[in-house]
Amino acid sequence: MSRLVCGVDLGGTKISTGIVTEDGKVLNSVKIPTLAQEGPDAVIGRIVKSIEDVLAMSNLKVSDLYGIGIGSPGPLDADKGVIMGAVNLPGWDYIPLVDRIKEKLNIDNVKLDNDANAAAYGEYLFGVGKGIRNFLYITISTGIGGGVVTDGKILHGANSNAAEIGHITINFDGPKCNCGNYGCFEAYASGTGLARLANEEVNKGAESMMKELAGDGPIKAEHVFESARKGDALASKLIDNEGFYLGVGLANLMNLYNPELIAIGGGVSKQLDMFYDKMMETAKKKALRPTFEICKVVPAELGDNIGVLGAAAIAFNL
Ligand SMILES: [Zn+2]
């Protein structure tokens, strides 16, 4: 029988847990609130309960599992299985999550990795990166994250913080980023960065359909895309800039990691057609020719299941 693992996508607001087959099918899954404010013990209890629930739904026991994989926000230490003060998980200061789960469920193979690395490995095992030894995954949503698969392995670096690509500096005196630094890739090219630039323009008095779409609230990334699709000049300019910033980021990544394939996921990637050409034209200008020429850039494939599938993938990887 094919091996089965349980993938747990631990997020700041929800926990998604599913039983996953070796060929990347999710058999059963549950989604519950994290209730992160209740602290690590309560959240770990809910993770365990979610695993027991999907096992029961699937008529399985813990001993039927090949392993459990957990994708979580960082920073964390994947080797030690420890979460070290994740921003979205208050109170998680050096929590040995892997040991706690092993102990509670009496299972040996439990793996932890940050959610972007897990997603990258999920796309590598089950999705668009299948069989591609040098592969890079980028998620563009409220932030920008990424994972690098190099020679078939996730690149972790010295303490699991490699490929924090959202925080490479693309403008050394640029706007302040969530991480405290200035001019990070994420501060420009994430959905949040795009919305910030849109609000700045409109607050300076620029006319745009984005204002009407946003109503009384601030402009969001989705309003920029919708207005651009309807021909709004300012929104179109902002989307063009989005493509430019992403192209700059991609060129850096091509030069650093020399991947054969870059897959783009996350909410903003659903609008990839709007900025793909500008992004590639910019990357072509800025990357070294051989790193650009070998590299295809495509949408990620796993969609909404990527959290659970990515977490499962890291448990399949011994
Ligand atoms: Zn940053």
Coordinates of C-alpha atoms and ligand atoms in Angstrom, one line a residue:
M1 CA 0.0 0.0 0.0
S2 CA 1.1 3.5 -0.7
R3 CA 2.5 5.4 2.2
L4 CA 0.2 8.0 3.9
V5 CA 1.3 11.1 5.8
C6 CA -0.6 13.7 7.8
G7 CA 0.1 17.3 6.7
V8 CA -0.6 20.1 9.1
D9 CA -0.6 23.7 7.9
L10 CA -0.3 25.8 11.1
G11 CA -1.2 29.4 10.4
G12 CA -1.8 32.4 12.6
T13 CA -5.6 32.2 12.1
K14 CA -6.3 28.6 11.1
I15 CA -4.9 25.1 11.2
S16 CA -5.5 22.9 8.2
T17 CA -4.8 19.2 8.5
G18 CA -5.1 16.4 5.9
I19 CA -4.2 12.9 5.1
V20 CA -2.1 12.8 2.0
T21 CA -1.1 10.0 -0.3
E22 CA 2.4 9.5 -1.8
D23 CA 1.1 10.8 -5.2
G24 CA -0.2 14.0 -3.6
K25 CA -3.9 13.3 -3.1
V26 CA -5.7 14.7 0.0
L27 CA -8.0 12.0 1.3
N28 CA -9.6 13.8 4.2
S29 CA -9.0 17.2 5.7
V30 CA -10.2 19.5 8.4
K31 CA -9.8 23.2 9.0
I32 CA -10.1 24.7 12.5
P33 CA -9.3 28.1 14.0
T34 CA -5.8 28.4 15.6
L35 CA -7.0 30.7 18.4
A36 CA -3.3 31.7 18.7
Q37 CA -4.0 34.1 21.5
E38 CA -4.6 31.1 23.8
G39 CA -0.9 30.3 23.6
P40 CA 1.2 27.3 22.6
D41 CA -0.2 24.6 24.9
A42 CA -3.8 25.2 23.7
V43 CA -2.8 25.4 20.0
I44 CA -0.7 22.2 20.3
G45 CA -3.8 20.5 21.8
R46 CA -5.8 21.6 18.8
I47 CA -3.2 20.4 16.3
V48 CA -3.2 16.9 18.0
K49 CA -7.1 16.9 18.0
S50 CA -7.1 17.8 14.3
I51 CA -4.7 14.9 13.5
E52 CA -6.9 12.5 15.5
D53 CA -10.0 13.8 13.7
V54 CA -8.7 13.3 10.2
L55 CA -7.4 9.9 11.2
A56 CA -10.8 8.9 12.5
M57 CA -12.5 10.3 9.3
S58 CA -10.2 8.1 7.3
N59 CA -10.5 4.9 9.5
L60 CA -6.8 5.1 10.2
K61 CA -4.6 4.9 13.3
V62 CA -1.5 6.9 14.0
S63 CA 0.5 3.7 13.4
D64 CA -0.8 3.6 9.8
L65 CA 1.0 6.9 9.1
Y66 CA 4.5 7.1 7.5
G67 CA 4.9 10.4 9.3
I68 CA 3.5 13.9 10.1
G69 CA 4.7 17.1 8.5
I70 CA 4.0 20.5 9.8
G71 CA 4.4 23.8 7.9
S72 CA 4.5 26.8 10.2
P73 CA 5.3 30.5 10.1
G74 CA 8.9 31.2 11.0
P75 CA 11.4 31.9 12.3
L76 CA 12.0 28.3 13.3
D77 CA 14.7 25.7 13.3
A78 CA 13.7 22.8 11.1
D79 CA 16.6 20.5 12.2
K80 CA 15.7 20.9 15.9
G81 CA 11.9 21.0 15.2
V82 CA 11.6 24.2 17.2
I83 CA 9.5 27.3 16.6
M84 CA 11.4 30.4 17.7
G85 CA 9.1 33.4 18.2
A86 CA 6.8 33.4 15.1
V87 CA 5.2 36.8 14.6
N88 CA 1.7 35.3 14.0
L89 CA 2.0 32.9 17.0
P90 CA 2.3 35.0 20.2
G91 CA 4.1 33.3 23.0
W92 CA 5.8 30.7 20.8
D93 CA 9.3 31.4 22.1
Y94 CA 11.5 28.4 21.4
I95 CA 8.7 25.8 21.5
P96 CA 9.9 22.3 20.6
L97 CA 6.8 21.5 18.5
V98 CA 8.2 18.3 16.9
D99 CA 9.1 16.7 20.3
R100 CA 5.7 17.7 21.7
I101 CA 3.8 16.1 18.8
K102 CA 6.0 13.0 18.9
E103 CA 5.3 12.5 22.6
K104 CA 1.6 13.1 22.4
L105 CA 0.9 10.9 19.4
N106 CA 3.7 8.3 19.9
I107 CA 5.2 8.6 16.4
D108 CA 8.8 9.0 15.3
N109 CA 8.7 10.7 11.9
V110 CA 7.6 14.3 12.6
K111 CA 9.0 17.1 10.5
L112 CA 8.7 20.8 10.7
D113 CA 9.6 23.5 8.2
N114 CA 8.5 27.0 7.5
D115 CA 5.4 27.3 5.3
A116 CA 7.1 28.7 2.3
N117 CA 9.8 26.0 2.2
A118 CA 7.0 23.4 2.7
A119 CA 5.0 24.9 -0.2
A120 CA 8.2 24.8 -2.4
Y121 CA 8.7 21.2 -1.5
G122 CA 5.0 20.4 -2.1
E123 CA 5.2 21.9 -5.6
Y124 CA 8.5 19.9 -6.2
L125 CA 7.0 16.6 -5.1
F126 CA 3.4 16.9 -6.3
G127 CA 3.0 20.0 -8.5
V128 CA 4.6 22.0 -11.3
G129 CA 8.1 21.5 -10.0
K130 CA 7.9 17.7 -10.2
G131 CA 11.3 16.2 -11.1
I132 CA 12.9 19.6 -11.5
R133 CA 16.1 19.4 -9.4
N134 CA 16.8 23.2 -9.2
F135 CA 13.5 24.8 -8.5
L136 CA 12.3 27.9 -6.8
Y137 CA 8.8 28.8 -5.4
I138 CA 7.7 32.3 -4.6
T139 CA 4.5 33.2 -2.8
I140 CA 3.2 36.7 -3.3
S141 CA 0.3 37.7 -1.1
T142 CA 0.3 40.1 1.9
G143 CA 4.0 39.3 2.1
I144 CA 6.5 37.6 -0.1
G145 CA 8.0 34.2 0.8
G146 CA 9.9 31.6 -1.0
G147 CA 11.6 28.3 -0.9
V148 CA 14.5 26.9 -2.9
V149 CA 14.9 23.3 -3.9
T150 CA 18.5 22.7 -5.0
D151 CA 19.6 19.3 -6.2
G152 CA 16.3 17.9 -4.9
K153 CA 16.7 19.2 -1.4
I154 CA 15.2 22.2 0.4
L155 CA 18.0 24.8 1.0
H156 CA 17.9 25.6 4.7
G157 CA 21.1 27.5 5.4
A158 CA 22.8 27.5 8.8
N159 CA 19.6 27.9 10.9
S160 CA 16.7 27.4 8.5
N161 CA 16.4 31.0 7.4
A162 CA 17.7 30.7 3.8
A163 CA 15.6 32.1 1.0
E164 CA 13.9 34.7 3.0
I165 CA 13.4 36.4 -0.4
G166 CA 10.8 38.9 0.7
H167 CA 13.5 40.7 2.6
I168 CA 16.2 41.1 0.0
T169 CA 16.8 44.8 -0.4
I170 CA 15.8 46.2 -3.7
N171 CA 16.1 49.9 -2.7
F172 CA 18.4 50.7 0.2
D173 CA 16.5 53.9 1.2
G174 CA 13.0 52.6 0.2
P175 CA 9.9 52.4 2.4
K176 CA 9.9 50.6 5.8
C177 CA 9.1 46.9 5.7
N178 CA 7.4 44.8 8.4
C179 CA 10.8 43.3 9.3
G180 CA 12.1 46.8 10.3
N181 CA 14.4 47.2 7.4
Y182 CA 13.9 49.6 4.5
G183 CA 13.2 48.9 0.8
C184 CA 12.7 45.2 1.0
F185 CA 11.4 43.3 -2.1
E186 CA 8.2 42.6 0.0
A187 CA 7.6 46.3 0.8
Y188 CA 7.3 47.0 -3.0
A189 CA 6.0 43.9 -4.7
S190 CA 3.7 42.2 -2.1
G191 CA -0.1 42.8 -2.3
T192 CA 0.4 45.1 0.8
G193 CA 3.2 46.9 -1.0
L194 CA 1.0 47.4 -4.1
A195 CA -1.9 48.7 -2.0
R196 CA 0.4 51.1 -0.1
L197 CA 1.7 52.6 -3.4
A198 CA -1.9 53.0 -4.6
N199 CA -3.0 54.7 -1.5
E200 CA 0.0 57.1 -1.6
E201 CA -0.9 58.1 -5.2
V202 CA -4.6 58.7 -4.4
N203 CA -3.8 60.5 -1.2
K204 CA -1.7 62.9 -3.2
G205 CA -4.9 63.7 -5.2
A206 CA -4.6 61.5 -8.2
E207 CA -7.9 60.6 -9.8
S208 CA -8.7 56.9 -10.1
M209 CA -11.5 54.3 -10.2
M210 CA -9.7 52.6 -7.3
K211 CA -11.1 55.3 -4.9
E212 CA -14.7 54.4 -5.8
L213 CA -14.0 50.6 -5.5
A214 CA -12.4 51.1 -2.1
G215 CA -15.4 53.1 -0.8
D216 CA -14.6 54.5 2.7
G217 CA -11.8 52.1 3.3
P218 CA -8.2 52.1 2.1
I219 CA -7.4 50.8 -1.4
K220 CA -6.5 47.1 -1.4
A221 CA -4.5 45.2 -4.0
E222 CA -7.6 43.7 -5.5
H223 CA -9.0 47.2 -6.2
V224 CA -5.8 48.0 -8.1
F225 CA -6.1 44.9 -10.3
E226 CA -9.9 45.4 -10.9
S227 CA -9.4 49.0 -11.9
A228 CA -6.5 48.1 -14.2
R229 CA -8.6 45.5 -15.9
K230 CA -11.2 48.2 -16.6
G231 CA -8.6 50.5 -18.1
D232 CA -7.9 52.9 -15.2
A233 CA -4.7 54.7 -16.1
L234 CA -3.2 55.0 -12.6
A235 CA -4.0 51.4 -11.7
S236 CA -2.4 50.2 -14.9
K237 CA 0.7 52.2 -14.2
L238 CA 0.8 50.6 -10.7
I239 CA 0.5 47.1 -12.1
D240 CA 3.2 47.9 -14.6
N241 CA 5.4 48.9 -11.6
E242 CA 4.4 45.7 -9.9
G243 CA 5.7 43.8 -12.9
F244 CA 8.9 45.8 -12.8
Y245 CA 9.6 45.2 -9.1
L246 CA 8.9 41.5 -9.5
G247 CA 11.2 41.4 -12.5
V248 CA 14.0 42.9 -10.4
G249 CA 13.4 40.4 -7.6
L250 CA 13.3 37.5 -10.1
A251 CA 16.6 38.6 -11.7
N252 CA 18.2 38.5 -8.3
L253 CA 16.9 35.1 -7.6
M254 CA 17.9 33.8 -11.1
N255 CA 21.4 35.1 -10.5
L256 CA 21.6 33.7 -7.0
Y257 CA 20.1 30.2 -7.4
N258 CA 20.2 29.5 -11.1
P259 CA 16.9 27.6 -11.1
E260 CA 15.4 25.9 -14.1
L261 CA 11.9 26.8 -13.0
I262 CA 10.3 29.4 -10.8
A263 CA 6.7 28.8 -9.8
I264 CA 4.7 31.8 -8.5
G265 CA 1.9 31.2 -6.0
G266 CA -0.1 33.2 -3.5
G267 CA -3.1 35.5 -3.9
V268 CA -1.4 38.0 -6.2
S269 CA -0.3 35.2 -8.6
K270 CA -4.0 34.8 -9.6
Q271 CA -3.4 38.1 -11.6
L272 CA -0.2 36.9 -13.1
D273 CA -1.4 37.6 -16.7
M274 CA -1.6 41.4 -15.8
F275 CA 2.1 41.8 -15.1
Y276 CA 3.8 38.7 -16.5
D277 CA 5.2 40.4 -19.6
K278 CA 6.6 43.4 -17.8
M279 CA 8.1 41.1 -15.1
M280 CA 9.8 38.9 -17.7
E281 CA 11.0 41.9 -19.8
T282 CA 12.6 43.4 -16.6
A283 CA 14.1 40.1 -15.5
K284 CA 15.6 39.6 -18.9
K285 CA 17.3 43.0 -18.8
K286 CA 18.6 42.5 -15.2
A287 CA 19.6 38.9 -14.9
L288 CA 22.7 37.4 -16.4
R289 CA 21.9 35.9 -19.8
P290 CA 22.5 32.3 -19.0
T291 CA 20.6 32.4 -15.7
F292 CA 17.6 34.0 -17.5
E293 CA 17.7 31.8 -20.5
I294 CA 17.6 28.5 -18.6
C295 CA 14.7 29.6 -16.4
K296 CA 11.0 29.3 -17.0
V297 CA 8.6 31.2 -14.8
V298 CA 5.1 29.7 -14.4
P299 CA 2.1 29.8 -12.0
A300 CA 2.2 27.4 -9.1
E301 CA -0.2 24.4 -9.4
L302 CA -1.3 23.2 -6.0
G303 CA -3.8 26.1 -5.3
D304 CA -5.6 26.2 -2.0
N305 CA -4.3 22.8 -0.9
I306 CA -0.7 23.9 -1.0
G307 CA -0.4 24.3 2.8
V308 CA -1.5 20.7 3.6
L309 CA 0.3 19.2 0.6
G310 CA 3.5 21.1 1.4
A311 CA 3.5 20.0 5.0
A312 CA 2.9 16.4 3.9
A313 CA 5.8 16.7 1.4
I314 CA 8.3 17.4 4.1
A315 CA 7.3 14.3 6.0
F316 CA 7.8 12.2 2.8
N317 CA 11.3 13.6 2.5
L318 CA 13.7 11.7 4.7
Ligands
ZN1 ZN 11.7 43.2 5.1

